Coordinates of C-alpha atoms and ligand atoms in Angstrom, one line a residue:
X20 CA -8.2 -1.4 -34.5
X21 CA -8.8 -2.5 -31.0
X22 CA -10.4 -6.2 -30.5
X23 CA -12.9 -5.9 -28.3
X24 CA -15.2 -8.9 -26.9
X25 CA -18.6 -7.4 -28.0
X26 CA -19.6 -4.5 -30.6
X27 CA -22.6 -3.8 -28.0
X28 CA -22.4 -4.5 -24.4
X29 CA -26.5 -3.4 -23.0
X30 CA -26.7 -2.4 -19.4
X31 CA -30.2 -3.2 -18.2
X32 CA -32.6 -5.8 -19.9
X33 CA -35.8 -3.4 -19.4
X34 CA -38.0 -1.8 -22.4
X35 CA -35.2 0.0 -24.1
X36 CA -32.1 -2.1 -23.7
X37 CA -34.0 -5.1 -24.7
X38 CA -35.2 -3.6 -28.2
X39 CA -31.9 -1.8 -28.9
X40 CA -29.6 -5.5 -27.8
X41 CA -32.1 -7.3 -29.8
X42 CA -31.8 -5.6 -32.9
X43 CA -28.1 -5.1 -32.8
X44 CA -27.7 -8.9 -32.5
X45 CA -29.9 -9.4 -35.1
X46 CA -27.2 -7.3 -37.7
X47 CA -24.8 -10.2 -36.6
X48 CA -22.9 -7.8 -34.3
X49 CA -21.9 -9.4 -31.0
X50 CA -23.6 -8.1 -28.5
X51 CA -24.0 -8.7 -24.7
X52 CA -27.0 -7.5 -22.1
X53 CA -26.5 -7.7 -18.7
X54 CA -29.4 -8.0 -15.9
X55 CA -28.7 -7.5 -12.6
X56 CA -32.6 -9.3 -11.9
X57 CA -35.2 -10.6 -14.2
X58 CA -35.4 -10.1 -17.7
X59 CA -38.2 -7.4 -18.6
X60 CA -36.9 -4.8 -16.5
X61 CA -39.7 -2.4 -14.8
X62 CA -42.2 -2.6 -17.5
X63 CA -42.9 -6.2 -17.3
X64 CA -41.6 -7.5 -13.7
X65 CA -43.0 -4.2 -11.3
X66 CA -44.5 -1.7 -13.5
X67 CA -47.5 -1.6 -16.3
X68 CA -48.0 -5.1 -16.7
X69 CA -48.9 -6.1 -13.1
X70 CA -50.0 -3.1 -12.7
X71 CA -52.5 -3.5 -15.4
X72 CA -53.6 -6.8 -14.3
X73 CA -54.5 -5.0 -11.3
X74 CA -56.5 -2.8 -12.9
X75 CA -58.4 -5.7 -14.6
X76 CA -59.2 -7.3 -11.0
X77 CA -59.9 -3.6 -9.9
X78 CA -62.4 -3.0 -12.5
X79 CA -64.4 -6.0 -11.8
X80 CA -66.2 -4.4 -9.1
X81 CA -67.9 -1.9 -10.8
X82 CA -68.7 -4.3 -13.2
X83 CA -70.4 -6.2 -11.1
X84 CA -72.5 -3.2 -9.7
X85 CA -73.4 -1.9 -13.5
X86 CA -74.3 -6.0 -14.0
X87 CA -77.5 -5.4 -11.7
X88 CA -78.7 -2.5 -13.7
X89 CA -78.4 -4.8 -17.0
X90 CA -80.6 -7.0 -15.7
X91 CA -78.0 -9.6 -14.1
X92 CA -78.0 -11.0 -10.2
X93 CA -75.2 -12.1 -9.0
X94 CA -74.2 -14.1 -6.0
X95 CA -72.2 -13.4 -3.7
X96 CA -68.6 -12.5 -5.2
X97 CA -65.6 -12.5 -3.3
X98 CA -61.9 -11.9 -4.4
X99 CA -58.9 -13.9 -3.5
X100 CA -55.8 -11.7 -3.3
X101 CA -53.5 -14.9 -2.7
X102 CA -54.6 -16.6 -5.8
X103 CA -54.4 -13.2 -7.9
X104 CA -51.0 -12.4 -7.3
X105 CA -49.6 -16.1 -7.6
X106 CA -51.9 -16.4 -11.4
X107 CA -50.3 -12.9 -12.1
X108 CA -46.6 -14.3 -11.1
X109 CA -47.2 -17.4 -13.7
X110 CA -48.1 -14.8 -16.0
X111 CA -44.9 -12.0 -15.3
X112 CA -42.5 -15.3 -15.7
X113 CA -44.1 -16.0 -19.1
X114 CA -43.6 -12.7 -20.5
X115 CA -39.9 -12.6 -18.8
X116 CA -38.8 -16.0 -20.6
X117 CA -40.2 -14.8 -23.7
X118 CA -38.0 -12.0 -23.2
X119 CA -34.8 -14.1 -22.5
X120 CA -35.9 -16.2 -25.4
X121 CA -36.1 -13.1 -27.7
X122 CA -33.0 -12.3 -27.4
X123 CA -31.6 -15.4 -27.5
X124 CA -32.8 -15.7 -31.0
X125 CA -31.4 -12.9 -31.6
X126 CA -28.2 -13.8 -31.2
X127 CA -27.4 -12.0 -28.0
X128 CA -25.8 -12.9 -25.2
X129 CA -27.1 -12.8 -21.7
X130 CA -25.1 -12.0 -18.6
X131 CA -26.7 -12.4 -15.3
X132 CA -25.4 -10.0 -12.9
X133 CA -24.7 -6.2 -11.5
X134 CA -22.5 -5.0 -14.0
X135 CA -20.0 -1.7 -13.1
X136 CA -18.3 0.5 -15.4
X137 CA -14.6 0.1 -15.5
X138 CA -13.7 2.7 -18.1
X139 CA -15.2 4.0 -21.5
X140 CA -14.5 0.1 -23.2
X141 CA -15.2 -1.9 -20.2
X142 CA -17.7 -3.5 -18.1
X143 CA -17.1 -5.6 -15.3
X144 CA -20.0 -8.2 -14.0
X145 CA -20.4 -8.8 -10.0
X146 CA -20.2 -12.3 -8.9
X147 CA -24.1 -13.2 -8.4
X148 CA -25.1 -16.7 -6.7
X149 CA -26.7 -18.7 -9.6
X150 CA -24.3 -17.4 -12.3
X151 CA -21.0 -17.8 -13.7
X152 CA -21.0 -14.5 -15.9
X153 CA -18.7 -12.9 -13.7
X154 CA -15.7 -11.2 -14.8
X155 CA -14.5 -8.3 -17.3
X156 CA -15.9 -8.0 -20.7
X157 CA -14.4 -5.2 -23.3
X158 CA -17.0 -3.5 -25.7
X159 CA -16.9 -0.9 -28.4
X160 CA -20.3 0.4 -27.7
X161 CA -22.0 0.8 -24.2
X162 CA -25.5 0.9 -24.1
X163 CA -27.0 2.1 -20.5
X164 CA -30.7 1.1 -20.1
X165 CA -31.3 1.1 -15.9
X166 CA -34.5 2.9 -15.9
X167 CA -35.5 4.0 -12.7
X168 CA -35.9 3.6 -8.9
X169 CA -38.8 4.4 -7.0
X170 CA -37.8 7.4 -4.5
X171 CA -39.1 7.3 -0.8
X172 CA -39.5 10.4 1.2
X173 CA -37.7 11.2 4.7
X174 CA -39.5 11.9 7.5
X175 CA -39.8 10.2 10.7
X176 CA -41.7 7.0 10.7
X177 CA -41.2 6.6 6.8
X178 CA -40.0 3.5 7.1
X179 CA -43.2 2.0 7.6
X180 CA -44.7 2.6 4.2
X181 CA -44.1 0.6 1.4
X182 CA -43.4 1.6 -2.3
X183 CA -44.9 0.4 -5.6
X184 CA -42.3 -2.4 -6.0
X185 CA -43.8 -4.1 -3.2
X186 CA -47.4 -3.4 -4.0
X187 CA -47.4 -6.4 -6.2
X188 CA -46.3 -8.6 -3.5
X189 CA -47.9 -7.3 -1.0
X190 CA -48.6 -10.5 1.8
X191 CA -52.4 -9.5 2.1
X192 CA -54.7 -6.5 1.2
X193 CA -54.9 -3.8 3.9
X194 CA -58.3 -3.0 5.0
X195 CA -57.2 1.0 4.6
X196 CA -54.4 2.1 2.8
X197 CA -53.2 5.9 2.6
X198 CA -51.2 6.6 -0.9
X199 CA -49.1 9.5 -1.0
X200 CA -48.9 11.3 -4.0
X201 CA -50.5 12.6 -7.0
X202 CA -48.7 11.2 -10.2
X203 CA -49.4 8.5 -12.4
X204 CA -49.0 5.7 -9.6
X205 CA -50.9 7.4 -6.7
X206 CA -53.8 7.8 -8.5
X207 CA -53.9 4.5 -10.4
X208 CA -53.0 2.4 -7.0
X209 CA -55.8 4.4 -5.5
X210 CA -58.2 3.0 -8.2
X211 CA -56.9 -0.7 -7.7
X212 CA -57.1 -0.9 -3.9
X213 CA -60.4 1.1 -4.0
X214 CA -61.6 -1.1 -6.7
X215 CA -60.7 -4.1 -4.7
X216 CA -62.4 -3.1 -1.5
X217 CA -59.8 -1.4 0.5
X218 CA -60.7 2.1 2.2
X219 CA -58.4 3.8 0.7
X220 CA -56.9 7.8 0.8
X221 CA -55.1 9.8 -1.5
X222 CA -52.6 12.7 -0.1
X223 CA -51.0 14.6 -2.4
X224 CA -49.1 17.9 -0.7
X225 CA -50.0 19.9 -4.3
X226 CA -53.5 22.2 -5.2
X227 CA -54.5 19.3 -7.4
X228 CA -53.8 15.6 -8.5
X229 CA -52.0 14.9 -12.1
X230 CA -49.6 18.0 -11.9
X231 CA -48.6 18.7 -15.4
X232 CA -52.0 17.3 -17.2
X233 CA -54.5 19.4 -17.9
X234 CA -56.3 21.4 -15.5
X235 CA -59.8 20.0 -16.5
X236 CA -58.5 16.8 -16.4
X237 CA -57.1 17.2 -12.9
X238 CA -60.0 18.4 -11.4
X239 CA -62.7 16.0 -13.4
X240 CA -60.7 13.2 -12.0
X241 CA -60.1 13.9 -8.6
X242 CA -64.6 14.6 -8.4
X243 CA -64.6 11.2 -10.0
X244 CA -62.3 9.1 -7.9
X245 CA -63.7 11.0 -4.6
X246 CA -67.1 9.2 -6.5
X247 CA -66.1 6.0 -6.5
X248 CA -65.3 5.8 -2.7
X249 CA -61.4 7.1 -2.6
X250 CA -60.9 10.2 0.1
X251 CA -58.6 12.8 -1.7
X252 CA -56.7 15.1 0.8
X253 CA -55.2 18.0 -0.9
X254 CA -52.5 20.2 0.1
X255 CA -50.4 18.9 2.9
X256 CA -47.9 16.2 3.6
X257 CA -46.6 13.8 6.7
X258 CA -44.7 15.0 9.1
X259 CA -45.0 11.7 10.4
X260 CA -45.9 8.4 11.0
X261 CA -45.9 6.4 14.0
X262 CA -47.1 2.6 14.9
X263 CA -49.5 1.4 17.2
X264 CA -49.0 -1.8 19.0
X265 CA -52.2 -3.1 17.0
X266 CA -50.0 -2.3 13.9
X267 CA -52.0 0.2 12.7
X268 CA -50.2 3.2 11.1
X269 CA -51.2 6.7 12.6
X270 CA -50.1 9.5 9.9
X271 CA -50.0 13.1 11.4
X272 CA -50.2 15.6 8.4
X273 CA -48.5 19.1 8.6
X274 CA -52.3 20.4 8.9
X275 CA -52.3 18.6 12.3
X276 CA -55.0 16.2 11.0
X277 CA -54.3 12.2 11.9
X278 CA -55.4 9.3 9.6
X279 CA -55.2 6.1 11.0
X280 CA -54.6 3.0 8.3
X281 CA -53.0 -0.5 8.2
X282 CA -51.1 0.5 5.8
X283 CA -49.1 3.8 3.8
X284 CA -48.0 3.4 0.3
X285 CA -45.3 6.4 -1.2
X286 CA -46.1 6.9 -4.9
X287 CA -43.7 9.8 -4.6
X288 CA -41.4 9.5 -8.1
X289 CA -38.7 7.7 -9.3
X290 CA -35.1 8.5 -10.1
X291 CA -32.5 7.4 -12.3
X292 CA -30.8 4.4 -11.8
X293 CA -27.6 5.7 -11.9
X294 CA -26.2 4.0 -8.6
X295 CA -22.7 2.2 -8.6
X296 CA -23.1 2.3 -12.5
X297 CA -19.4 3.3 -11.8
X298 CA -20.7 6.2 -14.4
X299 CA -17.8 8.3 -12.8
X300 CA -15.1 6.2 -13.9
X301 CA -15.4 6.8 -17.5
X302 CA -16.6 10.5 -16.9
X303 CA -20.3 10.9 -17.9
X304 CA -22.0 13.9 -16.8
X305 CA -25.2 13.7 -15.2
X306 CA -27.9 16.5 -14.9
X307 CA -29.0 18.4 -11.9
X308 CA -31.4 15.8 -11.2
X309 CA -28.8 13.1 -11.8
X310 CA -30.1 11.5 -15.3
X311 CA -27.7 11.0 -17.6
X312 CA -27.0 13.5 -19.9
X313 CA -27.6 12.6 -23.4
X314 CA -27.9 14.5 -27.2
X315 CA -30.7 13.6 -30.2
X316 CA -29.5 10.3 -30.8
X317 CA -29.1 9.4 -27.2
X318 CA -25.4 9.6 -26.5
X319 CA -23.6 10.7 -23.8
X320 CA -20.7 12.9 -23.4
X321 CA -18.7 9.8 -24.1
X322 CA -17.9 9.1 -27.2
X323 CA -18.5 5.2 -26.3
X324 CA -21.6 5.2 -24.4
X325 CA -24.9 6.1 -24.9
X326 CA -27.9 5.9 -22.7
X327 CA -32.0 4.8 -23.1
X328 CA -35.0 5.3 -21.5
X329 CA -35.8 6.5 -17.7
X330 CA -31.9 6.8 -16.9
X331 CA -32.1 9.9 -19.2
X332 CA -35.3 11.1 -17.6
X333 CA -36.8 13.0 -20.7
X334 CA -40.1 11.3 -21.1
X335 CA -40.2 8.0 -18.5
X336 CA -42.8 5.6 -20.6
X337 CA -42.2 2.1 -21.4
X338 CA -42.8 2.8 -25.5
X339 CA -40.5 6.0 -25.8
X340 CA -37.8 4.0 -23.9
X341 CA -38.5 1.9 -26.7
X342 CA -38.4 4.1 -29.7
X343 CA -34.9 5.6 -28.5
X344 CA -33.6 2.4 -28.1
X345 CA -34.6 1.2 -31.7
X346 CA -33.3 4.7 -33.0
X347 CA -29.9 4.3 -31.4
X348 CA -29.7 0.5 -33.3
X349 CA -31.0 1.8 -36.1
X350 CA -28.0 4.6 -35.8
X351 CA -25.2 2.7 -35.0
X352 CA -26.2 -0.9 -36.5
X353 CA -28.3 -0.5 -39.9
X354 CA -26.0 2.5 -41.0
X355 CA -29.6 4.9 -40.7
X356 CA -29.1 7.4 -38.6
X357 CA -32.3 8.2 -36.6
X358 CA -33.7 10.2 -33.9
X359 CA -36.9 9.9 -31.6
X360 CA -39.6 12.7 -31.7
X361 CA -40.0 13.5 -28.5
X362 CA -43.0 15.9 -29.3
X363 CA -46.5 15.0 -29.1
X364 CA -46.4 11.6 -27.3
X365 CA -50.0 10.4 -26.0
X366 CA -49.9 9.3 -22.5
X367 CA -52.6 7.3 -20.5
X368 CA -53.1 7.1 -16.6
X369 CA -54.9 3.6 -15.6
X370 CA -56.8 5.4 -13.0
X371 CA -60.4 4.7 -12.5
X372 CA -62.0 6.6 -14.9
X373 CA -58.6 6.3 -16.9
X374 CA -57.1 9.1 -18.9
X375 CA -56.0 9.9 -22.1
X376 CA -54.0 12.6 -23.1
X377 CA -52.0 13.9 -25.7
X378 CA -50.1 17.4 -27.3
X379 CA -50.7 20.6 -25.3
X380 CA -52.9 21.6 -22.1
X381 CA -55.0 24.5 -22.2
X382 CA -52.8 26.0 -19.9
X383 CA -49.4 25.7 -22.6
X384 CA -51.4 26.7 -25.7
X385 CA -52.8 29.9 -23.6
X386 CA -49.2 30.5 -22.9
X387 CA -47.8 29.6 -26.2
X388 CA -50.1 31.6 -28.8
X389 CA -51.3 34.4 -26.2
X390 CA -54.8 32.3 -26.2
X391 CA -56.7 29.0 -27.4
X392 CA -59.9 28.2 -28.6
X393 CA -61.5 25.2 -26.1
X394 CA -64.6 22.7 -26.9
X395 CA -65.3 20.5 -23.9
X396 CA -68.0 18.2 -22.8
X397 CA -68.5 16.8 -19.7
X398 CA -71.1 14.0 -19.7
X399 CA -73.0 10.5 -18.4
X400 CA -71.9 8.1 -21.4
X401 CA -74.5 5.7 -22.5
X402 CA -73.4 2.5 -20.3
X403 CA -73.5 4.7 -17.4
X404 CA -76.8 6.4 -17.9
X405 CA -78.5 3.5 -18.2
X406 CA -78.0 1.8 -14.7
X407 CA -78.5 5.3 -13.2
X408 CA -74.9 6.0 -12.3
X409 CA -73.5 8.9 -11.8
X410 CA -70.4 9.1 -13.3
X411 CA -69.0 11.7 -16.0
X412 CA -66.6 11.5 -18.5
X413 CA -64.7 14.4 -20.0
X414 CA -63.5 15.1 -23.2
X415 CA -61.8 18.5 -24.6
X416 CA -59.9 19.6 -27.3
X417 CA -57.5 22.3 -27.3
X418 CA -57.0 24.5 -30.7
X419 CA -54.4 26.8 -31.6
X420 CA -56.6 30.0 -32.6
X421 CA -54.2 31.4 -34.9
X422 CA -53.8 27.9 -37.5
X423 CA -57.0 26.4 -36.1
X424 CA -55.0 23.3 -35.3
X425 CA -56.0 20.5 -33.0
X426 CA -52.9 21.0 -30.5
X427 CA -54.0 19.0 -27.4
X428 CA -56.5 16.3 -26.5
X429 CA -57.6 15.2 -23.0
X430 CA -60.5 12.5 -22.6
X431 CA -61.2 11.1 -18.9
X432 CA -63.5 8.3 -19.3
X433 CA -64.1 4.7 -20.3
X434 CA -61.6 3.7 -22.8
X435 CA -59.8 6.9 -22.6
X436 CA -56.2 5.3 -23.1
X437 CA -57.8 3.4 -26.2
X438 CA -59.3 6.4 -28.0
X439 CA -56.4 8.5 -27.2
X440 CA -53.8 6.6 -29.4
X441 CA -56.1 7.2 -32.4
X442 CA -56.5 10.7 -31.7
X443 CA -52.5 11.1 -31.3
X444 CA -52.3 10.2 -35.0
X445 CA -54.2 13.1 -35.7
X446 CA -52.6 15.5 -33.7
X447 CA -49.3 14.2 -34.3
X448 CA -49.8 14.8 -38.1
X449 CA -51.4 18.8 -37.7
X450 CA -54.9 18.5 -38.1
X451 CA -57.4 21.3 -37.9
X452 CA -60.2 21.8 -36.1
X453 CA -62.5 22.0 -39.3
X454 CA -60.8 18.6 -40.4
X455 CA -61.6 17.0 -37.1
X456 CA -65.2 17.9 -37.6
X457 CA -64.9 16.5 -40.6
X458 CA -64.6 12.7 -39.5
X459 CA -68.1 11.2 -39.4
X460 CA -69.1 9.8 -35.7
X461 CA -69.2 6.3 -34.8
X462 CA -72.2 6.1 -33.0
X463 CA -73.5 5.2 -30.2
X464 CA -70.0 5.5 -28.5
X465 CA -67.8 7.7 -26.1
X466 CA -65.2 8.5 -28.3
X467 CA -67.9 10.6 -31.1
X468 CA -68.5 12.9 -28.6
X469 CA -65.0 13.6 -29.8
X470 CA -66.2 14.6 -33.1
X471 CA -68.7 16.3 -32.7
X472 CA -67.8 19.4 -30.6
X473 CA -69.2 22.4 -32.2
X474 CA -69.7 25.2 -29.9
X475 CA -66.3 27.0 -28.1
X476 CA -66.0 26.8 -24.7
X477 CA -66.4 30.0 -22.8
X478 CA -65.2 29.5 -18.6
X479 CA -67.9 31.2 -16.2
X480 CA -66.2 34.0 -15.0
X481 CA -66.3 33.5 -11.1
X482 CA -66.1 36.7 -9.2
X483 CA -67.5 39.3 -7.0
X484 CA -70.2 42.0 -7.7
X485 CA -69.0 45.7 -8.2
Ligands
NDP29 P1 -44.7 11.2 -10.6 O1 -43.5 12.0 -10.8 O2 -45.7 11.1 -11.7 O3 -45.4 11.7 -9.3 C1 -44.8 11.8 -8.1 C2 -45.7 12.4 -7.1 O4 -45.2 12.4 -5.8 C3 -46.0 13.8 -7.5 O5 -47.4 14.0 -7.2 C4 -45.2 14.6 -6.5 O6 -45.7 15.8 -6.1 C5 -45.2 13.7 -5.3 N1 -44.1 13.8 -4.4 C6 -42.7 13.8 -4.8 N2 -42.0 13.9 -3.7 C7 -42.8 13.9 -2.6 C8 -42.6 14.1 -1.2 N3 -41.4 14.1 -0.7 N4 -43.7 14.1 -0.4 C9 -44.9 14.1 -0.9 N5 -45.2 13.9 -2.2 C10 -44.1 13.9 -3.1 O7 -44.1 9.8 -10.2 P2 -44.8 8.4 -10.1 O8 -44.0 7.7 -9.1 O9 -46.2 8.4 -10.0 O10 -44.4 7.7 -11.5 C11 -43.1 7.8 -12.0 C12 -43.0 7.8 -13.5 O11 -43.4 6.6 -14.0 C13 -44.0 8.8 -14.1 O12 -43.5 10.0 -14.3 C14 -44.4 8.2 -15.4 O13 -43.6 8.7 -16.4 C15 -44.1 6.7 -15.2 N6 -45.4 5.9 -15.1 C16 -46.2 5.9 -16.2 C17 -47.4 5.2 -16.1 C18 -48.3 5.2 -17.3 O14 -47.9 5.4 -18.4 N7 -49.6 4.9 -17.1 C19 -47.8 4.5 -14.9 C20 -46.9 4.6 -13.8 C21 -45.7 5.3 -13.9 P3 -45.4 17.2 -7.0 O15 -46.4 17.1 -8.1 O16 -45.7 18.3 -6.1 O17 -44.0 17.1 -7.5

């Protein structure tokens, strides 16, 4: 049998590559991660954690205005971009060292630097200043865990936007700000530079926001972020942008309008980090989109290497990166073979209102069983009526009409992400509808509203007389 230098070798120390090294080492095998740049891959270092301590500083603001209708005053408050981003750096190292330290435990080793693909048994590591990991390394397993890279489009001028890597670095908040894009970033970096004062503009080049969620959901938020202040342009796209000598950034749109902003962020999708892997030396297919191709128990064409997490682009969360990357250890390490569900996962958008979704939009289930049955509400929640605001939240369920069961779940609201993981249980495990109703409320709250949906939803038929 051939001696090789690890049983595991882990490309990537993100989300997935992290759990699956970890609990390798952890059987005693010898196993070896490599990291090209900090420990914690996009999840920790330039993706939801930042992100969410964004949102925190975000969601101050209207804290602060719902604090007047509860009676507070407050003086004058005033936000110190600076001072944020270095406290949230102190904070991104801490979680990164634990990381590191994690594994160590462990029992795995780390290798600091860009590591290539030399054949289906071999990796070799770049020479990186700072480290002396450098060289070939023989493995019987390869584990690929790169994740993804934020994609930029091409049109003239593009290079003077920025993309969500350096949001969270960004020198100093931009008065105005135009985001481009509808997915899960646009919209939530809308909320945190609205939040945080900027005059900020949404331009997505699609009928609405959130393609892919449901379209309830869509519309509800895109009323409620044009609410709280953000502009949303729907429906076209740059054809360019040019710079004035003030600085300022002068976006012509393919509808001829101009918006002039100190600064243009692309929140236009990310790809898989598949670039000088060296992937083609030991022959593994990609797809059309140029993922890595991968079966049930995530492994590649190869009989060597497998792959985990955003690389593979099926679903591009932190915690499903997770799960595959514990399946495949718990495959090829604890001798129990096991697959991820991909079905049913609940996702949440850190917009302002957030969302929380999970299982099927009305849209599938219509398509799926020829029809569904809807309850909806679309309401002021308690906090919100009480200062006099105006906001709405959302919540609907979506039931299959031939089973009765609960297929889909959509909340946009306070909380949303919260009361959406305890709703995936449900779901996940095939509920019906006359189940559901039979869970008692938890009142006064958002999420009984949930609970206590009784009457179907009917749409208003809009259209002409005659
Ligand atoms: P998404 O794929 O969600 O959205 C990309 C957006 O950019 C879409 O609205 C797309 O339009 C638009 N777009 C793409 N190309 C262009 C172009 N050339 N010009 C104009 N618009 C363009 O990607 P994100 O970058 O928002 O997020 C990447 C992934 O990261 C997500 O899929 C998600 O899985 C994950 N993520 C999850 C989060 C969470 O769980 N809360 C938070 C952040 C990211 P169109 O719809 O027409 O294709």
């Amino acid at each position: 049998m051939a001696d090789y230098d690890f049983d595991l070798f882990v490309i990537g120390a993100g989300s997935g590559g992290v759990r699956a090294g970890r609990l390798a080492a952890m059987t005693g095998a010898k196993v070896a991660v490599a990291e090209e740049y900090r420990v914690g891959g996009t999840c920790v270092i330039r993706g939801c954690v930042p992100k969410k301590f964004m949102v925190y500083a975000a969601e101050v603001t209207s804290q602060l205005k719902t604090a007047k209708g509860y009676g507070w005053t407050i003086g004058e408050a005033s936000f110190d971009w600076k001072r944020f981003i270095h406290d949230k750096d102190v904070e991104i190292a801490r979680l990164s060292g634990m990381y590191v330290t994690n594994l160590q435990k462990a029992g795995a080793h780390l290798l600091h630097g860009r590591a290539q693909i030399v054949d289906a048994h071999t990796v070799e590591i770049l020479p990186k200043d700072g480290s002396n990991d450098a060289g070939t390394y023989t493995a019987k397993k390869i584990l690929i865990a790169t994740g993804g890279r934020p994609v930029k489009p091409d049109f003239p001028g593009a290079e003077h936007g920025f993309i969500s890597d350096e949001a969270f670095h960004l020198p100093k908040l931009p008065k105005s700000i135009l985001i481009v894009g509808g997915g899960y970033i646009a919209v939530e970096f809308a909320g945190i530079f609205n939040g945080l004062g900027v005059q900020t503009t949404l331009l997505y080049r699609g009928a609405n926001i959130l393609r892919g969620f449901d379209d309830d959901v869509r519309a509800h938020l895109a009323d409620e972020l044009e609410k709280r202040g953000i502009k949303v342009v729907l429906g076209c796209s740059h054809q360019r942008i040019e710079k004035a000598e003030d600085g300022t950034l002068v976006s012509t749109l393919t509808n001829e309008l101009t918006f002039e902003t100190e600064a243009v962020m692309f929140a236009t999708g990310r790809d898989p980090y598949v670039e000088g892997l060296g992937l083609e030396k030991a022959g593994v297919k990609l797809n059309e989109r140029g993922a890595i191709i991968v079966d049930d128990h995530s492994k590649t064409n190869v009989a060597s290497i497998w792959a985990v997490g955003d690389v593979t682009d099926r679903i591009n969360l932190t915690p499903v990166a997770i799960r595959e990357g514990a399946a495949f250890a718990q495959t090829e390490f604890y001798n129990n073979p096991t697959t991820f569900d991909h079905e049913c996962v609940a996702s949440a958008v850190f917009s302002q209102p957030p969302v929380g979704s999970v299982g099927m939009t009305e849209a599938e289930a219509r398509h799926a069983f020829g029809g569904a049955d809807i309850y909806r509400s679309v309401f002021r929640p308690m906090k919100i009526t009480f200062y006099g605001g105006q906001e709405r939240c959302l919540v609907k369920l979506v039931v299959n009409p031939e089973d009765q069961k609960v297929v889909g779940v959509h909340v946009v609201g306070p909380d949303s992400p919260e009361i959406i993981q305890m709703a995936a249980i449900a779901v996940k495990m095939g509920v019906t509808k006359q189940q559901w109703d039979s869970t008692c409320a938890v009142h006064p709250t958002l999420a009984e509203e949930l609970v206590t949906l009784r009457e179907k939803y009917t749409p208003v038929e809009v259209g002409g007389i005659g």
